[in-house]
PDB file of C-alpha atoms and ligand atoms in Angstrom:
ATOM      1  CA  MET A   1     115.021  82.306   4.876  1.00  0.00           C
ATOM      2  CA  ASN A   2     111.424  83.462   5.292  1.00  0.00           C
ATOM      3  CA  PHE A   3     109.808  86.222   3.223  1.00  0.00           C
ATOM      4  CA  TYR A   4     106.550  87.768   4.439  1.00  0.00           C
ATOM      5  CA  VAL A   5     104.782  90.028   1.956  1.00  0.00           C
ATOM      6  CA  MET A   6     102.113  92.437   3.163  1.00  0.00           C
ATOM      7  CA  THR A   7      99.898  93.110   0.158  1.00  0.00           C
ATOM      8  CA  LEU A   8      96.366  93.631  -1.153  1.00  0.00           C
ATOM      9  CA  PHE A   9      97.096  91.041  -3.881  1.00  0.00           C
ATOM     10  CA  PRO A  10      98.445  87.925  -2.158  1.00  0.00           C
ATOM     11  CA  GLU A  11      97.547  85.635  -5.071  1.00  0.00           C
ATOM     12  CA  MET A  12      99.715  87.743  -7.402  1.00  0.00           C
ATOM     13  CA  ILE A  13     102.734  87.216  -5.159  1.00  0.00           C
ATOM     14  CA  MET A  14     102.160  83.492  -4.636  1.00  0.00           C
ATOM     15  CA  GLN A  15     101.659  82.865  -8.365  1.00  0.00           C
ATOM     16  CA  GLY A  16     104.787  84.814  -9.162  1.00  0.00           C
ATOM     17  CA  VAL A  17     107.115  83.060  -6.744  1.00  0.00           C
ATOM     18  CA  SER A  18     105.773  79.513  -6.959  1.00  0.00           C
ATOM     19  CA  THR A  19     107.303  78.723 -10.365  1.00  0.00           C
ATOM     20  CA  SER A  20     110.871  78.114 -11.513  1.00  0.00           C
ATOM     21  CA  VAL A  21     113.847  78.584  -9.195  1.00  0.00           C
ATOM     22  CA  THR A  22     112.039  80.270  -6.293  1.00  0.00           C
ATOM     23  CA  GLY A  23     109.293  77.625  -6.426  1.00  0.00           C
ATOM     24  CA  ARG A  24     111.945  74.910  -6.234  1.00  0.00           C
ATOM     25  CA  GLY A  25     113.639  76.734  -3.347  1.00  0.00           C
ATOM     26  CA  MET A  26     110.306  76.758  -1.527  1.00  0.00           C
ATOM     27  CA  ALA A  27     109.708  73.049  -2.230  1.00  0.00           C
ATOM     28  CA  ARG A  28     113.184  72.254  -0.887  1.00  0.00           C
ATOM     29  CA  GLY A  29     112.537  74.319   2.245  1.00  0.00           C
ATOM     30  CA  ALA A  30     115.471  76.686   1.603  1.00  0.00           C
ATOM     31  CA  ILE A  31     113.076  79.640   1.500  1.00  0.00           C
ATOM     32  CA  SER A  32     109.456  80.235   2.419  1.00  0.00           C
ATOM     33  CA  VAL A  33     107.153  82.932   1.064  1.00  0.00           C
ATOM     34  CA  GLU A  34     103.941  83.963   2.763  1.00  0.00           C
ATOM     35  CA  ALA A  35     101.705  86.667   1.327  1.00  0.00           C
ATOM     36  CA  VAL A  36      99.537  88.286   3.997  1.00  0.00           C
ATOM     37  CA  ASN A  37      96.392  90.104   2.899  1.00  0.00           C
ATOM     38  CA  ILE A  38      96.290  93.578   4.471  1.00  0.00           C
ATOM     39  CA  ARG A  39      92.534  93.702   3.797  1.00  0.00           C
ATOM     40  CA  ASP A  40      91.985  90.921   6.355  1.00  0.00           C
ATOM     41  CA  TYR A  41      92.949  93.419   9.070  1.00  0.00           C
ATOM     42  CA  THR A  42      90.658  96.356   8.278  1.00  0.00           C
ATOM     43  CA  ASN A  43      88.208  97.511  10.964  1.00  0.00           C
ATOM     44  CA  GLU A  44      86.081  99.171   8.309  1.00  0.00           C
ATOM     45  CA  LYS A  45      82.742  97.371   7.927  1.00  0.00           C
ATOM     46  CA  HIS A  46      82.785  97.420   4.115  1.00  0.00           C
ATOM     47  CA  GLY A  47      86.347  96.138   3.984  1.00  0.00           C
ATOM     48  CA  HIS A  48      87.830  99.405   2.728  1.00  0.00           C
ATOM     49  CA  VAL A  49      91.572  99.867   3.156  1.00  0.00           C
ATOM     50  CA  ASP A  50      91.990 103.277   1.505  1.00  0.00           C
ATOM     51  CA  ASP A  51      90.578 106.795   1.538  1.00  0.00           C
ATOM     52  CA  ALA A  52      90.984 110.190  -0.146  1.00  0.00           C
ATOM     53  CA  PRO A  53      94.141 112.149   0.701  1.00  0.00           C
ATOM     54  CA  TYR A  54      93.902 114.966   3.247  1.00  0.00           C
ATOM     55  CA  GLY A  55      94.633 118.258   1.508  1.00  0.00           C
ATOM     56  CA  GLY A  56      93.047 117.012  -1.708  1.00  0.00           C
ATOM     57  CA  GLY A  57      94.576 115.548  -4.813  1.00  0.00           C
ATOM     58  CA  ALA A  58      94.054 112.596  -7.091  1.00  0.00           C
ATOM     59  CA  GLY A  59      93.768 108.959  -6.083  1.00  0.00           C
ATOM     60  CA  MET A  60      93.400 107.111  -2.824  1.00  0.00           C
ATOM     61  CA  VAL A  61      95.801 106.566   0.050  1.00  0.00           C
ATOM     62  CA  MET A  62      96.137 103.261   1.919  1.00  0.00           C
ATOM     63  CA  GLN A  63      95.065 103.755   5.538  1.00  0.00           C
ATOM     64  CA  ALA A  64      97.373 103.244   8.483  1.00  0.00           C
ATOM     65  CA  GLN A  65      95.077 101.014  10.603  1.00  0.00           C
ATOM     66  CA  PRO A  66      94.922  97.836   8.471  1.00  0.00           C
ATOM     67  CA  ILE A  67      98.643  98.072   7.700  1.00  0.00           C
ATOM     68  CA  CYS A  68      99.677  98.557  11.335  1.00  0.00           C
ATOM     69  CA  ASP A  69      97.369  95.822  12.642  1.00  0.00           C
ATOM     70  CA  CYS A  70      98.506  93.430   9.909  1.00  0.00           C
ATOM     71  CA  TYR A  71     102.135  94.183  10.752  1.00  0.00           C
ATOM     72  CA  ARG A  72     101.686  93.746  14.520  1.00  0.00           C
ATOM     73  CA  ALA A  73      99.991  90.368  14.094  1.00  0.00           C
ATOM     74  CA  LEU A  74     102.711  89.270  11.678  1.00  0.00           C
ATOM     75  CA  GLU A  75     105.583  90.510  13.828  1.00  0.00           C
ATOM     76  CA  LYS A  76     104.137  88.684  16.856  1.00  0.00           C
ATOM     77  CA  ARG A  77     103.876  85.475  14.835  1.00  0.00           C
ATOM     78  CA  ILE A  78     107.435  85.816  13.506  1.00  0.00           C
ATOM     79  CA  LEU A  79     108.896  86.430  16.980  1.00  0.00           C
ATOM     80  CA  GLU A  80     106.967  83.458  18.387  1.00  0.00           C
ATOM     81  CA  GLY A  81     108.225  81.323  15.486  1.00  0.00           C
ATOM     82  CA  GLN A  82     111.812  82.357  16.192  1.00  0.00           C
ATOM     83  CA  GLN A  83     111.378  81.411  19.837  1.00  0.00           C
ATOM     84  CA  ALA A  84     109.734  78.075  19.001  1.00  0.00           C
ATOM     85  CA  GLU A  85     112.674  77.245  16.704  1.00  0.00           C
ATOM     86  CA  GLY A  86     115.159  78.235  19.396  1.00  0.00           C
ATOM     87  CA  ARG A  87     116.462  81.114  17.278  1.00  0.00           C
ATOM     88  CA  GLU A  88     117.559  84.458  18.647  1.00  0.00           C
ATOM     89  CA  GLN A  89     114.547  86.814  18.792  1.00  0.00           C
ATOM     90  CA  LYS A  90     115.123  89.558  16.262  1.00  0.00           C
ATOM     91  CA  LYS A  91     112.640  92.128  14.978  1.00  0.00           C
ATOM     92  CA  PRO A  92     112.546  91.611  11.215  1.00  0.00           C
ATOM     93  CA  ARG A  93     113.538  94.394   8.836  1.00  0.00           C
ATOM     94  CA  VAL A  94     110.514  95.905   7.082  1.00  0.00           C
ATOM     95  CA  LEU A  95     111.084  96.987   3.503  1.00  0.00           C
ATOM     96  CA  TYR A  96     108.570  99.319   1.900  1.00  0.00           C
ATOM     97  CA  MET A  97     108.488  99.145  -1.892  1.00  0.00           C
ATOM     98  CA  THR A  98     108.523 102.698  -3.232  1.00  0.00           C
ATOM     99  CA  PRO A  99     110.183 104.614  -6.084  1.00  0.00           C
ATOM    100  CA  GLN A 100     111.366 107.042  -3.385  1.00  0.00           C
ATOM    101  CA  GLY A 101     113.583 104.441  -1.748  1.00  0.00           C
ATOM    102  CA  ARG A 102     117.207 103.371  -1.861  1.00  0.00           C
ATOM    103  CA  VAL A 103     117.780 101.680  -5.211  1.00  0.00           C
ATOM    104  CA  PHE A 104     117.949  97.895  -4.872  1.00  0.00           C
ATOM    105  CA  ASP A 105     121.175  96.406  -6.217  1.00  0.00           C
ATOM    106  CA  GLN A 106     123.280  93.250  -5.876  1.00  0.00           C
ATOM    107  CA  LYS A 107     125.046  94.622  -2.825  1.00  0.00           C
ATOM    108  CA  LEU A 108     121.770  95.178  -0.974  1.00  0.00           C
ATOM    109  CA  ALA A 109     120.569  91.738  -2.121  1.00  0.00           C
ATOM    110  CA  GLU A 110     123.698  90.164  -0.592  1.00  0.00           C
ATOM    111  CA  GLU A 111     123.131  92.043   2.649  1.00  0.00           C
ATOM    112  CA  LEU A 112     119.449  91.038   2.839  1.00  0.00           C
ATOM    113  CA  ALA A 113     120.205  87.389   1.996  1.00  0.00           C
ATOM    114  CA  LYS A 114     121.874  87.130   5.422  1.00  0.00           C
ATOM    115  CA  GLU A 115     118.558  87.805   7.219  1.00  0.00           C
ATOM    116  CA  GLU A 116     116.382  84.958   8.510  1.00  0.00           C
ATOM    117  CA  ASP A 117     113.071  86.847   8.234  1.00  0.00           C
ATOM    118  CA  LEU A 118     112.151  89.763   5.992  1.00  0.00           C
ATOM    119  CA  ILE A 119     108.899  91.688   5.701  1.00  0.00           C
ATOM    120  CA  LEU A 120     108.091  93.400   2.399  1.00  0.00           C
ATOM    121  CA  LEU A 121     105.289  95.961   2.382  1.00  0.00           C
ATOM    122  CA  CYS A 122     103.551  96.622  -0.942  1.00  0.00           C
ATOM    123  CA  GLY A 123     101.752  99.906  -1.438  1.00  0.00           C
ATOM    124  CA  HIS A 124      99.062 100.640  -3.994  1.00  0.00           C
ATOM    125  CA  TYR A 125      96.998 103.572  -5.166  1.00  0.00           C
ATOM    126  CA  GLU A 126      98.696 106.917  -4.469  1.00  0.00           C
ATOM    127  CA  GLY A 127     100.714 105.603  -1.552  1.00  0.00           C
ATOM    128  CA  VAL A 128     100.510 104.731   2.106  1.00  0.00           C
ATOM    129  CA  ASP A 129      99.603 106.971   5.055  1.00  0.00           C
ATOM    130  CA  GLU A 130     102.977 108.263   6.242  1.00  0.00           C
ATOM    131  CA  ARG A 131     102.175 107.401   9.879  1.00  0.00           C
ATOM    132  CA  ALA A 132     102.088 103.691   9.052  1.00  0.00           C
ATOM    133  CA  LEU A 133     105.602 103.946   7.613  1.00  0.00           C
ATOM    134  CA  GLU A 134     106.791 105.782  10.738  1.00  0.00           C
ATOM    135  CA  ILE A 135     105.230 103.230  13.085  1.00  0.00           C
ATOM    136  CA  LEU A 136     106.617 100.250  11.154  1.00  0.00           C
ATOM    137  CA  GLN A 137     110.009 101.982  10.844  1.00  0.00           C
ATOM    138  CA  THR A 138     110.246 100.909   7.237  1.00  0.00           C
ATOM    139  CA  GLU A 139     113.341 100.989   5.084  1.00  0.00           C
ATOM    140  CA  ASN A 140     112.308 102.358   1.710  1.00  0.00           C
ATOM    141  CA  VAL A 141     113.489 100.400  -1.318  1.00  0.00           C
ATOM    142  CA  SER A 142     113.035 101.129  -5.040  1.00  0.00           C
ATOM    143  CA  ILE A 143     113.785  98.725  -7.879  1.00  0.00           C
ATOM    144  CA  GLY A 144     114.591 101.555 -10.286  1.00  0.00           C
ATOM    145  CA  ASP A 145     113.774 105.046 -11.446  1.00  0.00           C
ATOM    146  CA  TYR A 146     110.337 104.379 -12.887  1.00  0.00           C
ATOM    147  CA  VAL A 147     106.868 104.258 -11.362  1.00  0.00           C
ATOM    148  CA  LEU A 148     104.847 101.033 -11.200  1.00  0.00           C
ATOM    149  CA  THR A 149     101.210 100.652 -10.168  1.00  0.00           C
ATOM    150  CA  GLY A 150     102.090  98.834  -6.968  1.00  0.00           C
ATOM    151  CA  GLY A 151     104.791  97.215  -4.884  1.00  0.00           C
ATOM    152  CA  GLU A 152     104.007  93.592  -5.810  1.00  0.00           C
ATOM    153  CA  LEU A 153     106.310  93.345  -8.831  1.00  0.00           C
ATOM    154  CA  PRO A 154     109.182  95.037  -6.946  1.00  0.00           C
ATOM    155  CA  ALA A 155     108.643  92.601  -4.039  1.00  0.00           C
ATOM    156  CA  MET A 156     108.816  89.656  -6.452  1.00  0.00           C
ATOM    157  CA  VAL A 157     111.943  91.057  -8.092  1.00  0.00           C
ATOM    158  CA  MET A 158     113.605  91.333  -4.698  1.00  0.00           C
ATOM    159  CA  ILE A 159     112.510  87.866  -3.559  1.00  0.00           C
ATOM    160  CA  ASP A 160     113.836  86.359  -6.783  1.00  0.00           C
ATOM    161  CA  CYS A 161     117.177  88.133  -6.544  1.00  0.00           C
ATOM    162  CA  ILE A 162     117.713  87.499  -2.812  1.00  0.00           C
ATOM    163  CA  SER A 163     116.560  83.859  -2.973  1.00  0.00           C
ATOM    164  CA  ARG A 164     119.209  82.805  -5.463  1.00  0.00           C
ATOM    165  CA  LEU A 165     121.828  83.859  -2.916  1.00  0.00           C
ATOM    166  CA  VAL A 166     120.327  81.670  -0.192  1.00  0.00           C
ATOM    167  CA  PRO A 167     122.129  78.314   0.149  1.00  0.00           C
ATOM    168  CA  GLY A 168     120.058  75.453  -1.263  1.00  0.00           C
ATOM    169  CA  VAL A 169     118.037  77.529  -3.739  1.00  0.00           C
ATOM    170  CA  LEU A 170     120.312  77.181  -6.748  1.00  0.00           C
ATOM    171  CA  GLY A 171     121.480  73.728  -7.747  1.00  0.00           C
ATOM    172  CA  LYS A 172     125.132  72.718  -7.422  1.00  0.00           C
ATOM    173  CA  GLU A 173     125.864  73.539 -11.063  1.00  0.00           C
ATOM    174  CA  GLU A 174     124.088  76.891 -10.974  1.00  0.00           C
ATOM    175  CA  SER A 175     126.580  78.952  -9.101  1.00  0.00           C
ATOM    176  CA  ALA A 176     125.444  82.344  -7.855  1.00  0.00           C
ATOM    177  CA  ASP A 177     128.869  83.926  -7.938  1.00  0.00           C
ATOM    178  CA  ILE A 178     130.336  83.553 -11.432  1.00  0.00           C
ATOM    179  CA  GLU A 179     127.724  85.760 -12.985  1.00  0.00           C
ATOM    180  CA  THR A 180     126.825  89.277 -13.945  1.00  0.00           C
ATOM    181  CA  PHE A 181     127.691  91.803 -11.199  1.00  0.00           C
ATOM    182  CA  HIS A 182     129.864  89.361  -9.357  1.00  0.00           C
ATOM    183  CA  ASP A 183     133.058  91.343  -8.875  1.00  0.00           C
ATOM    184  CA  SER A 184     131.193  94.327 -10.418  1.00  0.00           C
ATOM    185  CA  LEU A 185     131.677  92.939 -13.921  1.00  0.00           C
ATOM    186  CA  LEU A 186     129.063  91.951 -16.503  1.00  0.00           C
ATOM    187  CA  GLU A 187     128.898  88.319 -17.536  1.00  0.00           C
ATOM    188  CA  TYR A 188     130.963  86.955 -20.445  1.00  0.00           C
ATOM    189  CA  PRO A 189     129.124  85.608 -23.536  1.00  0.00           C
ATOM    190  CA  GLN A 190     127.901  82.007 -23.402  1.00  0.00           C
ATOM    191  CA  TYR A 191     127.552  79.452 -26.201  1.00  0.00           C
ATOM    192  CA  THR A 192     126.114  75.971 -26.528  1.00  0.00           C
ATOM    193  CA  ARG A 193     125.591  73.407 -29.310  1.00  0.00           C
ATOM    194  CA  PRO A 194     125.728  73.546 -32.313  1.00  0.00           C
ATOM    195  CA  GLU A 195     129.270  74.676 -33.032  1.00  0.00           C
ATOM    196  CA  ILE A 196     128.127  76.632 -36.114  1.00  0.00           C
ATOM    197  CA  TYR A 197     124.748  78.348 -36.209  1.00  0.00           C
ATOM    198  CA  GLU A 198     123.686  80.293 -39.313  1.00  0.00           C
ATOM    199  CA  GLY A 199     127.335  80.556 -40.261  1.00  0.00           C
ATOM    200  CA  ARG A 200     128.443  81.883 -36.862  1.00  0.00           C
ATOM    201  CA  ARG A 201     131.109  79.844 -35.105  1.00  0.00           C
ATOM    202  CA  VAL A 202     131.579  79.429 -31.391  1.00  0.00           C
ATOM    203  CA  PRO A 203     134.861  81.196 -30.431  1.00  0.00           C
ATOM    204  CA  GLU A 204     137.691  78.724 -31.050  1.00  0.00           C
ATOM    205  CA  ILE A 205     139.163  79.100 -27.579  1.00  0.00           C
ATOM    206  CA  LEU A 206     136.037  77.617 -25.954  1.00  0.00           C
ATOM    207  CA  LEU A 207     136.600  74.385 -27.905  1.00  0.00           C
ATOM    208  CA  SER A 208     140.281  74.184 -26.958  1.00  0.00           C
ATOM    209  CA  GLY A 209     139.770  72.427 -23.628  1.00  0.00           C
ATOM    210  CA  HIS A 210     142.475  74.686 -22.169  1.00  0.00           C
ATOM    211  CA  HIS A 211     140.845  75.712 -18.905  1.00  0.00           C
ATOM    212  CA  ALA A 212     143.232  78.552 -17.965  1.00  0.00           C
ATOM    213  CA  ASN A 213     143.000  80.152 -21.416  1.00  0.00           C
ATOM    214  CA  VAL A 214     139.215  79.883 -21.348  1.00  0.00           C
ATOM    215  CA  GLU A 215     139.128  81.587 -17.934  1.00  0.00           C
ATOM    216  CA  LYS A 216     141.414  84.391 -19.147  1.00  0.00           C
ATOM    217  CA  TRP A 217     139.284  84.900 -22.274  1.00  0.00           C
ATOM    218  CA  ARG A 218     136.100  85.022 -20.192  1.00  0.00           C
ATOM    219  CA  ARG A 219     137.521  87.595 -17.779  1.00  0.00           C
ATOM    220  CA  GLU A 220     138.647  89.727 -20.722  1.00  0.00           C
ATOM    221  CA  GLN A 221     135.214  89.473 -22.331  1.00  0.00           C
ATOM    222  CA  SER A 222     133.638  90.533 -19.025  1.00  0.00           C
ATOM    223  CA  ILE A 223     135.965  93.525 -18.801  1.00  0.00           C
ATOM    224  CA  ALA A 224     135.322  94.539 -22.422  1.00  0.00           C
ATOM    225  CA  ARG A 225     131.541  94.249 -21.988  1.00  0.00           C
ATOM    226  CA  THR A 226     131.576  96.209 -18.771  1.00  0.00           C
ATOM    227  CA  LEU A 227     133.620  98.944 -20.447  1.00  0.00           C
ATOM    228  CA  ALA A 228     131.184  99.015 -23.389  1.00  0.00           C
ATOM    229  CA  PHE A 229     127.873  98.858 -21.529  1.00  0.00           C
ATOM    230  CA  ARG A 230     128.427  99.742 -17.852  1.00  0.00           C
ATOM    231  CA  PRO A 231     131.696 101.654 -17.481  1.00  0.00           C
ATOM    232  CA  ASP A 232     130.342 103.085 -14.207  1.00  0.00           C
ATOM    233  CA  LEU A 233     130.885  99.637 -12.622  1.00  0.00           C
ATOM    234  CA  LEU A 234     134.601  99.423 -13.443  1.00  0.00           C
ATOM    235  CA  PRO A 235     135.988 101.397 -10.480  1.00  0.00           C
ATOM    236  CA  GLU A 236     134.488  98.724  -8.181  1.00  0.00           C
ATOM    237  CA  ALA A 237     135.912  95.792 -10.172  1.00  0.00           C
ATOM    238  CA  ASN A 238     138.688  93.724  -8.667  1.00  0.00           C
ATOM    239  CA  LEU A 239     141.187  93.527 -11.525  1.00  0.00           C
ATOM    240  CA  ASN A 240     144.623  91.994 -11.206  1.00  0.00           C
ATOM    241  CA  LYS A 241     147.624  93.721 -12.798  1.00  0.00           C
ATOM    242  CA  LYS A 242     147.295  91.869 -16.127  1.00  0.00           C
ATOM    243  CA  GLU A 243     143.585  92.612 -16.301  1.00  0.00           C
ATOM    244  CA  GLN A 244     144.225  96.256 -15.497  1.00  0.00           C
ATOM    245  CA  LYS A 245     146.710  96.325 -18.405  1.00  0.00           C
ATOM    246  CA  TYR A 246     144.098  94.717 -20.650  1.00  0.00           C
ATOM    247  CA  LEU A 247     141.570  97.405 -19.680  1.00  0.00           C
ATOM    248  CA  GLU A 248     144.148 100.105 -20.409  1.00  0.00           C
ATOM    249  CA  SER A 249     144.782  98.585 -23.855  1.00  0.00           C
ATOM    250  CA  LEU A 250     141.027  98.698 -24.578  1.00  0.00           C
ATOM    251  CA  LEU A 251     140.874 102.323 -23.491  1.00  0.00           C
ATOM    252  CA  ALA A 252     143.892 103.160 -25.683  1.00  0.00           C
ATOM    253  CA  GLU A 253     142.242 101.422 -28.662  1.00  0.00           C
ATOM    254  CA  ALA A 254     139.045 103.401 -28.102  1.00  0.00           C
ATOM    255  CA  GLU A 255     141.093 106.599 -27.942  1.00  0.00           C
ATOM    256  CA  GLU A 256     142.810 105.668 -31.251  1.00  0.00           C
ATOM    257  CA  ARG A 257     139.467 105.033 -32.930  1.00  0.00           C
ATOM    258  CA  LYS A 258     138.151 108.380 -31.719  1.00  0.00           C
ATOM    259  CA  LYS A 259     141.163 110.152 -33.193  1.00  0.00           C
ATOM    260  CA  GLU A 260     140.700 108.371 -36.553  1.00  0.00           C
ATOM    261  CA  CYS A 261     137.079 109.529 -36.677  1.00  0.00           C
ATOM    262  CA  ASN A 262     138.019 113.171 -36.073  1.00  0.00           C
TER     263      ASN A 262
HETATM  264  N1  ADE B 301     106.247 101.108  -6.437  1.00  0.00           N
HETATM  265  C1  ADE B 301     105.987 101.775  -7.577  1.00  0.00           C
HETATM  266  N2  ADE B 301     107.075 101.930  -8.320  1.00  0.00           N
HETATM  267  C2  ADE B 301     108.097 101.319  -7.641  1.00  0.00           C
HETATM  268  C3  ADE B 301     109.480 101.139  -7.878  1.00  0.00           C
HETATM  269  N3  ADE B 301     110.082 101.610  -8.969  1.00  0.00           N
HETATM  270  N4  ADE B 301     110.205 100.478  -6.959  1.00  0.00           N
HETATM  271  C4  ADE B 301     109.624 100.023  -5.831  1.00  0.00           C
HETATM  272  N5  ADE B 301     108.332 100.165  -5.548  1.00  0.00           N
HETATM  273  C5  ADE B 301     107.562 100.811  -6.433  1.00  0.00           C
END
């Protein structure tokens, strides 16, 4: 899978993705990341890429021309690359990083991980000239309800999250599907050596070697954690009858406790 990031800070992106798991995925050829400098495409003689907003107001707005020219050159290169590799020619999706967008979640990550090429557009300053977004037909994506200074960190968050779903990025032992949000449940607690740390023991069941009991305990822990911290996820969870009963028993216990407090 190939990520193309349109940005004014290409070195920030490349430094961010070149380490750890994404860096390894790049070295293995499972993913590629290319940061394209929007500034390289400006027609302005001083290299400016932004200007004051029409109608007044604070800050600067990124101009449409360098963004559109950067995009057109990139799109042409991507389509040619697809052809050269004998792949079906497909206009890549263009994701614009903005707090006004659809909130990025695991479901969207899974959907995007199926793409071969993705373009991520990073804005800065007070935003991007709306006409550029119309011309590029961007899909707006937010990483959460808070405002950052630019789209680079959101782009890196998305690349990290999507990459680990691409075959060949995670090692054999590092499965992408028995973790938090898989099945809309939070992850169960993990323990490693030593068996006792500052007087705290590893739960006995994990030392039992009884695989089925360990699995059952882990599922129950996931359900209990999800109920405690993210109950909004539970309606989406795929619980079998026994697990549903377990959830009901937790809810009944909570109800009991509430009554005792009153
Ligand atoms: N740019 C600034 N804040 C952002 C956010 N929360 N998500 C995506 N892009 C952004």
